[in-house]
Coordinates of C-alpha atoms in Angstrom, one line a residue:
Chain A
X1486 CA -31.9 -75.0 -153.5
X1487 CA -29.3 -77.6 -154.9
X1488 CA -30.0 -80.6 -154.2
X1489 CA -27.2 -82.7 -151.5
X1490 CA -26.1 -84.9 -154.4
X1491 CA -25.7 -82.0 -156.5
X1492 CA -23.0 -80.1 -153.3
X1493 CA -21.4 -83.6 -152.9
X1494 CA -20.2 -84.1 -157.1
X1495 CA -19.4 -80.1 -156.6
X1496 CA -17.1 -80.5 -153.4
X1497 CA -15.6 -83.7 -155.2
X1498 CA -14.9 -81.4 -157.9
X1499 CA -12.9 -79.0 -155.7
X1500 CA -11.4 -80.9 -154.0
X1501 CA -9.9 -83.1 -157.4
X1502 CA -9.0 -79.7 -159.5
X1503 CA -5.6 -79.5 -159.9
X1504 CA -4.7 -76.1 -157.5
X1505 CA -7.6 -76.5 -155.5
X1506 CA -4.9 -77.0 -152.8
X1507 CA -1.6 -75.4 -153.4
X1508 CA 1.2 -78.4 -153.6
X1509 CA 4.4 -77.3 -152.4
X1510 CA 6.9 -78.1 -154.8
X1511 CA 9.5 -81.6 -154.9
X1512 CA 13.7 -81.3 -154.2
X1513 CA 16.2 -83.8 -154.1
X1514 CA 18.9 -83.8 -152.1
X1515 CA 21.2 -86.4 -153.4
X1516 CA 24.0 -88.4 -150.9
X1517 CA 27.3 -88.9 -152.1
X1518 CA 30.9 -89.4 -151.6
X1519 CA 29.7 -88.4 -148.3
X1520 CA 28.3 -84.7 -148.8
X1521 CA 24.9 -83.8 -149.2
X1522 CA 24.7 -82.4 -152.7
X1523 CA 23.5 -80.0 -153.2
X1524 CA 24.7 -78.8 -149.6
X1525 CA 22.3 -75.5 -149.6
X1526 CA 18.6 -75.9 -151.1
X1527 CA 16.4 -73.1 -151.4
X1528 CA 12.7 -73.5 -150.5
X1529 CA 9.7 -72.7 -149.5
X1530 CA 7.0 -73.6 -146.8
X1531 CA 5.0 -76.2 -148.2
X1532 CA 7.9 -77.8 -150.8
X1533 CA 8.9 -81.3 -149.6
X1534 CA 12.7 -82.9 -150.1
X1535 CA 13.5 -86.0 -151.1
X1536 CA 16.9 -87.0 -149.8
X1537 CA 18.3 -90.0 -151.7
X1538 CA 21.7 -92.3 -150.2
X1539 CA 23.8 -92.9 -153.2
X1540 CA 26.4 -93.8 -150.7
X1541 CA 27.2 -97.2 -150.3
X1542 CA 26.8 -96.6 -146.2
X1543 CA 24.3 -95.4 -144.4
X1544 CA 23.6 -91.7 -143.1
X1545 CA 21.2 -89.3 -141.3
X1546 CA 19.4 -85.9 -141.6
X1547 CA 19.6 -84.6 -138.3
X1548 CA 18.4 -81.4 -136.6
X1549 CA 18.4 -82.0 -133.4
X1550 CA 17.0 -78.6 -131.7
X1551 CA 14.4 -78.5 -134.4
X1552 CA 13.8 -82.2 -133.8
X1553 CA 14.1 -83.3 -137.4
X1554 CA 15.5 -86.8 -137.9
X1555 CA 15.3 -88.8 -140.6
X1556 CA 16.4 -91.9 -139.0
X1557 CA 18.9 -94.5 -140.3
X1558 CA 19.1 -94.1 -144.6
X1559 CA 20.1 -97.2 -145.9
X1560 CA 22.2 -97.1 -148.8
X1561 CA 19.8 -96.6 -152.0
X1562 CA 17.3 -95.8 -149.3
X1563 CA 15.3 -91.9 -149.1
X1564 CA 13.9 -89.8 -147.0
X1565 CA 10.9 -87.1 -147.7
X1566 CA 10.6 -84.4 -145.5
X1567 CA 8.0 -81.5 -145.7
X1568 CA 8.9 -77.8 -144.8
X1569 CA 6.4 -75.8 -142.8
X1570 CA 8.2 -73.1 -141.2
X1571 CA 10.7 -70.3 -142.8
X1572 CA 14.2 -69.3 -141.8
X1573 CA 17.1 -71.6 -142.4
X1574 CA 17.4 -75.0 -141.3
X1575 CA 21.2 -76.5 -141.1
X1576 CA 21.5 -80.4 -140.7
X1577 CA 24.0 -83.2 -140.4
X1578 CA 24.5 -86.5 -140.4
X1579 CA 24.6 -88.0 -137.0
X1580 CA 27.1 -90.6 -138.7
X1581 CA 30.2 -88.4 -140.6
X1582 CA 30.8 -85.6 -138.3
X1583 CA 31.9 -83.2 -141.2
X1584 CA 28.5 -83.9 -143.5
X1585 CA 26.4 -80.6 -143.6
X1586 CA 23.7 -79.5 -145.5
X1587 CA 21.4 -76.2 -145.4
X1588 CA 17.9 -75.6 -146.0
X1589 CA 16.8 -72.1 -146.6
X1590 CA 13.1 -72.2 -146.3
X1591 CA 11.8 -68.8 -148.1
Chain B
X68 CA 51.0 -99.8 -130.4
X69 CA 54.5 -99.9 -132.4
X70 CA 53.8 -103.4 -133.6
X71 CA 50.6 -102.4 -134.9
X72 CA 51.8 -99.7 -136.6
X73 CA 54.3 -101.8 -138.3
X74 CA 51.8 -104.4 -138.9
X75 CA 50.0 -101.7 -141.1
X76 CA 53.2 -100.3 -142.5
X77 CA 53.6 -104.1 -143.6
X78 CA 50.0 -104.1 -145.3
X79 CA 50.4 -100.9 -146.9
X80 CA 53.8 -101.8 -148.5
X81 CA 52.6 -105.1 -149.4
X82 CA 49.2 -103.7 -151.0
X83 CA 50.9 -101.3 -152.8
X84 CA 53.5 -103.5 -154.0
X85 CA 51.3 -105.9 -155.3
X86 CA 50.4 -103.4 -158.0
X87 CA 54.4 -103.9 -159.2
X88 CA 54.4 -107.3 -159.0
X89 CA 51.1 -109.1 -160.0
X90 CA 47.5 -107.0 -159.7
X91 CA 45.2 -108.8 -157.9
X92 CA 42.3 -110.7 -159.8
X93 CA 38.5 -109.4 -159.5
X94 CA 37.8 -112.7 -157.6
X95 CA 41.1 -111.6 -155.4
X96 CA 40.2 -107.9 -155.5
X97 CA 36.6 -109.2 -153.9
X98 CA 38.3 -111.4 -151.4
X99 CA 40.4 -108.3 -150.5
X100 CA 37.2 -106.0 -149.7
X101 CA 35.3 -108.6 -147.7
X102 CA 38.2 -108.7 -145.1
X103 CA 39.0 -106.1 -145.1
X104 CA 35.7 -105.0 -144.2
X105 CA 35.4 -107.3 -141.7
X106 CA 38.7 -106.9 -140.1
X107 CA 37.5 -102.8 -139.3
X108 CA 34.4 -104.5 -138.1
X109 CA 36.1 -106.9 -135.7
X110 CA 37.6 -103.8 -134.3
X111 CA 35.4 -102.0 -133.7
X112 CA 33.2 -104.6 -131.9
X113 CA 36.1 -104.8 -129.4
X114 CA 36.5 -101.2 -129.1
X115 CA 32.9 -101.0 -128.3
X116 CA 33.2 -103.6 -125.4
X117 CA 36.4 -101.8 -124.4
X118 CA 36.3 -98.3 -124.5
X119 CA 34.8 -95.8 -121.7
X120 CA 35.5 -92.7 -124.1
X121 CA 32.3 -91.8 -125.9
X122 CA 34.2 -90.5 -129.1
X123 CA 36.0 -93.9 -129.5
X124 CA 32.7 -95.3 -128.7
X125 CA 30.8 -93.5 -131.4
X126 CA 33.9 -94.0 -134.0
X127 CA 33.8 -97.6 -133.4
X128 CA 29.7 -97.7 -133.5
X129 CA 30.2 -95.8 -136.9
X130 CA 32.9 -98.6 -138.6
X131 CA 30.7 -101.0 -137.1
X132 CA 27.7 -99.5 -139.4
X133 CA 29.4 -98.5 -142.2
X134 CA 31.4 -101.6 -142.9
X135 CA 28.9 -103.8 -142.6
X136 CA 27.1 -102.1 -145.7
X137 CA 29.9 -101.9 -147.3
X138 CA 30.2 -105.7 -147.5
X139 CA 26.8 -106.1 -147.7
X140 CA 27.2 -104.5 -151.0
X141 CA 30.4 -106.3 -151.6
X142 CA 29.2 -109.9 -151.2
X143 CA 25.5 -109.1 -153.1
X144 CA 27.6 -107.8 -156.4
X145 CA 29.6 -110.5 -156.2
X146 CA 26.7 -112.8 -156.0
X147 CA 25.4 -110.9 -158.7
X148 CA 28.6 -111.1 -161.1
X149 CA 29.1 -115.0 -159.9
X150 CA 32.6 -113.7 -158.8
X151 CA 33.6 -115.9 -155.9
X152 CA 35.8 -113.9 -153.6
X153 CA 39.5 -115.8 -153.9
X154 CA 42.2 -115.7 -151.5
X155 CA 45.5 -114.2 -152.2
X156 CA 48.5 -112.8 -150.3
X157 CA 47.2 -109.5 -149.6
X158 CA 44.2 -110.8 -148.2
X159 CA 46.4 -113.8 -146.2
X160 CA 48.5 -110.1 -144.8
X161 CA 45.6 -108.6 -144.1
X162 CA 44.6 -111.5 -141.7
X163 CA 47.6 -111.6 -140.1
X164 CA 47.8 -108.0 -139.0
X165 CA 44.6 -107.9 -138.2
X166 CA 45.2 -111.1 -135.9
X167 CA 48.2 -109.3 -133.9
X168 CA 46.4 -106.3 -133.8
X169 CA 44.0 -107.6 -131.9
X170 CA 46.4 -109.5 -129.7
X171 CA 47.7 -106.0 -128.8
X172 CA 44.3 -104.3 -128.4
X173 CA 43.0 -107.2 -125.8
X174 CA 46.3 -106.5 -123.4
X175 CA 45.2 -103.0 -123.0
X176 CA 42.8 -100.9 -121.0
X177 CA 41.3 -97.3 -120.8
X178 CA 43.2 -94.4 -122.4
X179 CA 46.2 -96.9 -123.6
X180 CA 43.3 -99.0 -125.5
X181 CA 41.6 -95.8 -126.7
X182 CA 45.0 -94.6 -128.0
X183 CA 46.2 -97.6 -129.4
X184 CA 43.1 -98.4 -131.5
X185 CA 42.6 -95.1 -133.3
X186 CA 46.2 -94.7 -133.6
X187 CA 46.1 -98.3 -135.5
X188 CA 42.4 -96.9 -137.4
X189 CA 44.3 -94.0 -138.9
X190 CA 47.1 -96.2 -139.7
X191 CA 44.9 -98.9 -141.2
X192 CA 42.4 -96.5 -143.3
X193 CA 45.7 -94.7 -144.7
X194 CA 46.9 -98.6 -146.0
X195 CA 43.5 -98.8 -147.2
X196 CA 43.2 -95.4 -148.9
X197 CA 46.5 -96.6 -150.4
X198 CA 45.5 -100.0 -151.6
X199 CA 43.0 -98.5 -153.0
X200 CA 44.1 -96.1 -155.3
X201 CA 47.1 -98.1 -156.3
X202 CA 45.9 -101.4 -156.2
X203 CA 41.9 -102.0 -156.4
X204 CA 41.1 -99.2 -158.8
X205 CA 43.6 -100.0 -161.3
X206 CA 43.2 -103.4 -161.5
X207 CA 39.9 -104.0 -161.1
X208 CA 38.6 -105.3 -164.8
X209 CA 34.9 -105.2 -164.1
X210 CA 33.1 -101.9 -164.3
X211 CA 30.7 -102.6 -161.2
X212 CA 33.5 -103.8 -158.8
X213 CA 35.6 -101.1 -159.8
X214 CA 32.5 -98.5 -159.1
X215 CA 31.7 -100.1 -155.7
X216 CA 35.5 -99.6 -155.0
X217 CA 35.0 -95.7 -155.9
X218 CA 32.0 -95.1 -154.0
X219 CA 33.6 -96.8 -151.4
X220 CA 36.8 -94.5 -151.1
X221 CA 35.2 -91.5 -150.2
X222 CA 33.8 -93.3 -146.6
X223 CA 37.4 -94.5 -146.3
X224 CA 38.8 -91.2 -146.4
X225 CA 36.1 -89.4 -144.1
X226 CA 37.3 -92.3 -141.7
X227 CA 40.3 -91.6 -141.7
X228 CA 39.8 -87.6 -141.1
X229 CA 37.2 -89.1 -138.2
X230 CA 40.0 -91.3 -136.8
X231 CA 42.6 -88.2 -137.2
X232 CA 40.7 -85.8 -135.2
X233 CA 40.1 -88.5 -132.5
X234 CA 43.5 -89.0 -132.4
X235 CA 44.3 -85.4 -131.8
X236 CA 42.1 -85.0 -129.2
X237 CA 43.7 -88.1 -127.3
X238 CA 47.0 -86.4 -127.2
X239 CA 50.5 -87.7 -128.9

């Protein structure tokens, strides 16, 4: 029988392997001259978006019936969201009625 | 609402003839974007305090926020490029409408002030639009003015399509 030292170096080990967990993969989404850009990202459950404001005013990512809100983003500010269910997701920005954006979650 | 309207046709005319007759300085062109700025901002304070409509509400809450970044942004690159913002006669015009239109906007209430300040918003982001594509951009000399002035235009002109649709909604 292994010893408990010997199961707590092997769970470490597990646990710090590279795949052990599956990482979703990292988007950007950048803002600028008021448009989200690009204004459709394709992705999948798990994969996390980065939205950076390269505007020089502040904006939003807003869904309000699927209660995703990033809150105010400063100009040179971000905002990281993770996506855990499919189907599409379309946002705005509660500031610039007109600024859209789309996520498709695969 | 006429003499606001004329107030702005005075700006435009005078911003874009500035560009004929002397282009403004990057201390100037600086001086230019903080009051401007703040004039929108002034506005919109008032329209806040004034308006019962939620659209005008929400329009004013958004020049509010965006021009206060925007001169945020102004006065820390200016700090940055030890440009001290300079007065001139665009600026000094600027002032002055801004001054009357105010006068005008505190004499009204309900629907006339809702009407009368996003009348004068689509009237003023049009001058501004204007100034800066024939004034600001052209002469500004440094490279980091004249990029805050381009990243700037594209939240002047979604103002002004804000303001437009407002307007269209308030009737002629």
């Amino acid at each position: 029988m292994p010893g408990i030292g010997r199961i707590l170096t092997l769970a470490a080990a597990i646990a710090l392997s590279p795949g052990a967990i599956a990482a979703g993969k990292s988007h950007q989404v950048v803002i600028e001259g008021i448009k989200f850009v690009p204004e459709r990202i394709e992705v999948a459950v798990g994969d996390s978006i980065t939205w950076v404001n390269k505007d020089p005013v502040p904006h939003t990512v807003t869904n309000a019936a699927k209660k995703i809100e990033s809150g105010t983003i400063d100009p040179n500010g971000k905002w990281k969201y993770v996506v855990r269910r499919k189907g599409d997701i379309d946002y705005v920005c509660r500031f610039h009625p007109g600024m859209r954006g789309t996520i498709a979650v695969k | 609402m006429r003499n606001a309207s004329i107030t702005v046709f005075a700006i435009a005319a005078l911003a874009a003839g500035a560009a004929y007759a002397q282009n403004p300085s990057d201390p100037q062109i600086a001086g230019i974007v903080v009051t401007a700025n703040q004039i929108d901002i002034d506005a919109g304070k008032l329209a806040k305090s004034h308006t019962k409509n939620k659209e005008v509400q929400g329009f004013a809450n958004q020049m509010i926020k965006d021009h206060t970044a925007v001169n945020k942004q102004a006065v820390a690159l200016a700090k940055k490029l030890k440009v001290k913002p300079a007065a001139s006669d665009t600026q000094a015009s600027l002032k002055k409408g801004a001054s009357e239109n105010m006068s005008n906007l505190k004499k009204l209430k309900g629907k006339q002030f809702d009407k009368a300040y996003i009348d004068h918003e689509v009237d003023y982001h049009q001058a501004v639009l204007d100034a800066i594509d024939k004034t600001l951009i052209p002469s500004a000399q440094n490279a980091e003015l004249k990029g805050l002035i381009e990243k700037v235009r594209p939240a002047i002109a979604a103002h002004l399509d804000h303001a437009k649709m407002i307007q269209s909604k308030l009737g002629g």
